[in-house]
Coordinates of C-alpha atoms in Angstrom, one line a residue:
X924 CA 1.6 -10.5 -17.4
X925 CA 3.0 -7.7 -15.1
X926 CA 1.2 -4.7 -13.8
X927 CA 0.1 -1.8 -16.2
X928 CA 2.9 1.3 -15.4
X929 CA 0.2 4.0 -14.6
X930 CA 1.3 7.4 -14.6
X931 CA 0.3 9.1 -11.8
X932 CA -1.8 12.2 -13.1
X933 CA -4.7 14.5 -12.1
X934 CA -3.7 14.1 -8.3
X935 CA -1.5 16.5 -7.9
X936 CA -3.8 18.8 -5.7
X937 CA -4.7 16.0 -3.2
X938 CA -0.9 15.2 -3.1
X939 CA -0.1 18.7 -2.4
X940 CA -3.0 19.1 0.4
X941 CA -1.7 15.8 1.9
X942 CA 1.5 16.8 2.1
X943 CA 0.8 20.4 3.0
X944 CA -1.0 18.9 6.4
X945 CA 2.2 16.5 6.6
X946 CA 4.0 19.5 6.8
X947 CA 2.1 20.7 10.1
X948 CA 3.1 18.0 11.9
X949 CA 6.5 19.1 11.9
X950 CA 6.1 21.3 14.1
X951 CA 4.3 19.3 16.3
X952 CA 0.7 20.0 15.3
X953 CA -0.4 16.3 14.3
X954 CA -4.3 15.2 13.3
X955 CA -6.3 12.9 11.6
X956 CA -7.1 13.2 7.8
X957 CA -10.1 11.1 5.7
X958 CA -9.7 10.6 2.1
X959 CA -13.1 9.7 0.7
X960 CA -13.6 8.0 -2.7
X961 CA -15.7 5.6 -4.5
X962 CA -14.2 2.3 -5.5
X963 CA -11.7 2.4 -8.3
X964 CA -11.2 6.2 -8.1
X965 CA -8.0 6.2 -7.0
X966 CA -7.4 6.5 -3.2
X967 CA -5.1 4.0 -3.0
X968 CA -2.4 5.1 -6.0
X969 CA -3.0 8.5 -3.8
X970 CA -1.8 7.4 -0.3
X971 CA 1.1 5.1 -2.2
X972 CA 2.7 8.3 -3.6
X973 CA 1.9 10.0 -0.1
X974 CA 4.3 7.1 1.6
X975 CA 6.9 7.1 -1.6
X976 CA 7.4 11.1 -1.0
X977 CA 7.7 10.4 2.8
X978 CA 10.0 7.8 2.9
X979 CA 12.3 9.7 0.7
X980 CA 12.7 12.5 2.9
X981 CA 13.6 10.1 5.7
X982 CA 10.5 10.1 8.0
X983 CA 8.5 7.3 9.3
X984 CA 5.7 5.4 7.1
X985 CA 3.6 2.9 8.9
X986 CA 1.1 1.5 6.2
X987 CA -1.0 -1.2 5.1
X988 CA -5.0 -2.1 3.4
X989 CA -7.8 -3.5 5.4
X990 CA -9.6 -6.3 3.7
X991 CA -12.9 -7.3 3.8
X992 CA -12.4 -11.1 4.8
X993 CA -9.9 -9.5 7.8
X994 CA -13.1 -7.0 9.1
X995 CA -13.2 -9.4 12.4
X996 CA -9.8 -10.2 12.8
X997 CA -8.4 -8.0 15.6
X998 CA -5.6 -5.7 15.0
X999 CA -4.7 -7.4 11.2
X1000 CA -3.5 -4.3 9.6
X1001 CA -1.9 -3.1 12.2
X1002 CA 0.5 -6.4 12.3
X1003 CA 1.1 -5.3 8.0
X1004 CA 1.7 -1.8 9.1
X1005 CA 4.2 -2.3 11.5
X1006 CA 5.9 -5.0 10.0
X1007 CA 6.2 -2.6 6.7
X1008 CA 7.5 0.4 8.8
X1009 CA 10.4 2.2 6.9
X1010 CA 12.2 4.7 8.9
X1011 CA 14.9 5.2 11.6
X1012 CA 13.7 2.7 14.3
X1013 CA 15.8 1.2 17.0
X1014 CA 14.0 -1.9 18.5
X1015 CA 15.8 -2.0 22.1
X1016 CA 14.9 1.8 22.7
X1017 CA 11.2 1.3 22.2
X1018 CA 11.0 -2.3 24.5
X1019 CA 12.8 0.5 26.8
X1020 CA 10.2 3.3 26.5
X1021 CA 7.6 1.0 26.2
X1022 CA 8.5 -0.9 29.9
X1023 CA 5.5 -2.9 31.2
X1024 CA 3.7 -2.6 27.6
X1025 CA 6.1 -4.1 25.7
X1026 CA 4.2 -8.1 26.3
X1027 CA 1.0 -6.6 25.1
X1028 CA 3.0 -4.8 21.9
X1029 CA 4.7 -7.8 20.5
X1030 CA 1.7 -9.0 19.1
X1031 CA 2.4 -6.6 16.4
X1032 CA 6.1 -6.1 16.7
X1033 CA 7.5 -10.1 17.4
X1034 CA 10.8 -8.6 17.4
X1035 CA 9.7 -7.0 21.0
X1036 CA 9.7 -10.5 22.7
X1037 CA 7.4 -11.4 25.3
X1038 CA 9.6 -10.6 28.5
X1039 CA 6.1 -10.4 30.6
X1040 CA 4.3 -13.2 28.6
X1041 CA 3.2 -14.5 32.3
X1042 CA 1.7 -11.4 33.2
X1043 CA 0.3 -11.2 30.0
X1044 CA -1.4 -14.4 30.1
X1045 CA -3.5 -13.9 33.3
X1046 CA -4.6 -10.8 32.4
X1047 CA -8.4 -10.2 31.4
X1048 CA -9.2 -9.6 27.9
X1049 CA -10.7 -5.9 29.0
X1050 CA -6.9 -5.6 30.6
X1051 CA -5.4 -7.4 27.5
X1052 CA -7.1 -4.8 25.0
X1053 CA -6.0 -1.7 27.7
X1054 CA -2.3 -2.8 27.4
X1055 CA -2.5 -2.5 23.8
X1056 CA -4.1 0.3 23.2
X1057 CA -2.0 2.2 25.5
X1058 CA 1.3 0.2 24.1
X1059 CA 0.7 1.3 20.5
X1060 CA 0.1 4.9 21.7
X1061 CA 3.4 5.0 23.2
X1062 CA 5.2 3.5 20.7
X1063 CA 3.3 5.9 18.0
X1064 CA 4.7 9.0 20.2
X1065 CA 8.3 7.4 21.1
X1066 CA 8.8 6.5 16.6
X1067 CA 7.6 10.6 16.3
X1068 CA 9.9 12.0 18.5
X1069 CA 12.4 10.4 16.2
X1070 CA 11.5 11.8 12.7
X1071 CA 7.6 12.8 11.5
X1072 CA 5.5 10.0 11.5
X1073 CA 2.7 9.0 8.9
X1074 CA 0.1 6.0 9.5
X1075 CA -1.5 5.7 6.3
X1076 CA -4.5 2.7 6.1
X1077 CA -6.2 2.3 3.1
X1078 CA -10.0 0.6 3.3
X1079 CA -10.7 0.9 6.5
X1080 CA -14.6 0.2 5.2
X1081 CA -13.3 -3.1 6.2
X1082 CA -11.1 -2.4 8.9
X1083 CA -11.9 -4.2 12.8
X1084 CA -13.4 -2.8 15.3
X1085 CA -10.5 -2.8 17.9
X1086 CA -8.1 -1.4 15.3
X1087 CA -10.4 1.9 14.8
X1088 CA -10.6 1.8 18.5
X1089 CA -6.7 2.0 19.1
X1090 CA -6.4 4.7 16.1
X1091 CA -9.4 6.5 18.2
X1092 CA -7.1 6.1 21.5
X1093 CA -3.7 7.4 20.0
X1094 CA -5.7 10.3 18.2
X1095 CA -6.2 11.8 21.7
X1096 CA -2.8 12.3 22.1
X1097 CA -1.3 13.3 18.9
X1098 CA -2.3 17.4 18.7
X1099 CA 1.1 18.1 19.5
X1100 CA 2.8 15.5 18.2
X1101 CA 4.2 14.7 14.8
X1102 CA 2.0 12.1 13.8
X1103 CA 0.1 12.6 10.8
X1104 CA -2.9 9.0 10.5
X1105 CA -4.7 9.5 7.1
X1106 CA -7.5 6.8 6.5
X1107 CA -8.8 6.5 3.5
X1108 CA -12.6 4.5 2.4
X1109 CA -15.1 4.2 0.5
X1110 CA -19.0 5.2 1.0
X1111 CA -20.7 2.6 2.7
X1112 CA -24.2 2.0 4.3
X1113 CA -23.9 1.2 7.9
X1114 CA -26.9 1.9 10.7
X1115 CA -25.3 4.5 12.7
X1116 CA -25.2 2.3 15.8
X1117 CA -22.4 0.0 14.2
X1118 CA -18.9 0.2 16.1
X1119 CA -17.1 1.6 13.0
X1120 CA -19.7 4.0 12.5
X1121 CA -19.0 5.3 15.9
X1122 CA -15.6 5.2 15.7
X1123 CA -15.1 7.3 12.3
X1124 CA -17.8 9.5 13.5
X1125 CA -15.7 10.4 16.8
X1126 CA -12.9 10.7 14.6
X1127 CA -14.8 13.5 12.1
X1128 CA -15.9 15.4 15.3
X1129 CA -13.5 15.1 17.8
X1130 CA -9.8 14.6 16.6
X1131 CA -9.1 18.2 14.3
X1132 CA -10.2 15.3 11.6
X1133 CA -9.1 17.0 7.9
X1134 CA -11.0 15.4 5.1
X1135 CA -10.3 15.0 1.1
X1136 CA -12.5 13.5 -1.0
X1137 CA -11.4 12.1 -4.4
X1138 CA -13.7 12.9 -7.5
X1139 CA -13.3 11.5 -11.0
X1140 CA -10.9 12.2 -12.6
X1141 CA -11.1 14.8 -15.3
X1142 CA -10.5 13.6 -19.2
X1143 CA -7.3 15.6 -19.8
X1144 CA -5.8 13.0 -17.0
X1145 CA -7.2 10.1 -18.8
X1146 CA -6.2 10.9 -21.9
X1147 CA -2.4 11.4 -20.4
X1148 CA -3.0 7.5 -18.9
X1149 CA -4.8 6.9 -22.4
X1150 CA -1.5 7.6 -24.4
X1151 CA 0.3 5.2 -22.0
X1152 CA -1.5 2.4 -22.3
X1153 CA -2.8 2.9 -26.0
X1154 CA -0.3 5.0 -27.7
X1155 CA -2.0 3.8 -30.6
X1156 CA -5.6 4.9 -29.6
X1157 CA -8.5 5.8 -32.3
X1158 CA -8.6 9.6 -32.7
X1159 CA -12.4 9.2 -31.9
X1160 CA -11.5 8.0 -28.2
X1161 CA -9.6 11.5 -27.9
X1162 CA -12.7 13.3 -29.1
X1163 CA -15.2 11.2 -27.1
X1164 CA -13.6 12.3 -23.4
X1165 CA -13.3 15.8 -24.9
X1166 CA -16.6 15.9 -25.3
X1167 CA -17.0 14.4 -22.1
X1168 CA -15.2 17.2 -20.4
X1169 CA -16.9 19.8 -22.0
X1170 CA -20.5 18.0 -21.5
X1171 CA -19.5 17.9 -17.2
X1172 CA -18.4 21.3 -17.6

């Protein structure tokens, strides 16, 4: 069976926020914005209609989902993101900007080559992780001076430690820049002292960090996504989230 057509609904305020701080970059005032939501509640439909509205007006979407069984690979979702990039990109500018990066970058963009693999490969792992970091900065910067950029990772609850690293690295840079990187996640116990703790606690104090956080949604929207999917439904369903609504009121 194929996938249930949803109708997007009872999202159009965190759409509009999104997009409003989407906006700012424009003019070169770029940040860092959370979406918070438990599981289910619809973070993910939320940032895919974020990166439909983008690409249509032509600017650059870098996105892709952190999974849990990917939490220790290094750099995972930033291979999807890059490989799903949609935008006006020109490959042989950025090995340009990019210069002695370029080696460290083609992990995550093949198409880059690896015209310093030999340099590469004697390098220390501490110099290994520098090169990127600083390589996917640069590129970040170089893709926004081309047309606003958005990086849009969904679950990072899951994402790797490195990865939050490099997002932590390029947020430095992006105040002036238009880069907009929205992560979204779920509530999740971790001791305080855990690397991704750190990392989206840097992030919230230190980077102009926006938050959203996505509450359930209110009846009138499920009833809309209701008459989709049961067009048919018992009237007593209707009055059941009615009262619902009125009871949360």
């Amino acid at each position: 069976d194929g996938e249930l057509d949803l109708p997007f609904t009872g999202r159009s305020a965190e759409l509009a926020q999104l997009l409003g701080w989407l906006e700012e970059t424009e003019s070169g005032a770029g940040g860092v914005a959370f979406i918070e939501g438990e599981a289910g509640i619809g973070k993910t439909r939320l940032l895919a209609e974020l990166g439909a509205l983008v690409r249509e007006r032509g600017d650059l979407v870098l996105e892709a989902r952190c999974f849990q069984d990917e939490s220790e690979a290094p750099h995972a979702v930033l291979v999807r993101s890059f490989a799903a990039m949609s935008g006006p990109t020109d490959d042989r500018e950025l090995a340009l900007e990019l210069g002695p990066y370029s080696a460290a970058m083609s992990r995550l963009l093949p198409q880059l080559g690896r015209r310093e693999a030999e340099v590469d490969a004697r390098a220390d792992p501490e110099e290994q992780r520098q090169l990127l970091h600083e390589g996917v900065r640069r590129a970040l910067l170089f893709l926004a001076r081309r047309a606003p950029l958005l990086l849009a990772l969904d679950d990072v609850q899951w994402c790797d430690v490195d990865t939050l690293g490099i997002v932590r690295h390029v947020a430095r840079s992006i105040a002036r820049a238009r880069i907009l990187i929205v992560l979204a996640f779920r509530p999740c116990e971790r001791p305080s002292d855990d690397p991704r703790s750190e990392a989206l606690a840097w992030l919230r104090r230190e980077a102009a960090c926006k938050g959203l956080e996505v509450a359930e949604l209110r009846s009138g929207a499920v009833l809309r996504i209701v008459d989709r999917v049961l067009p048919d439904s018992e009237p007593s369903l209707r009055r059941a989230l009615e009262y619902y609504e009125q009871a949360v009121e």
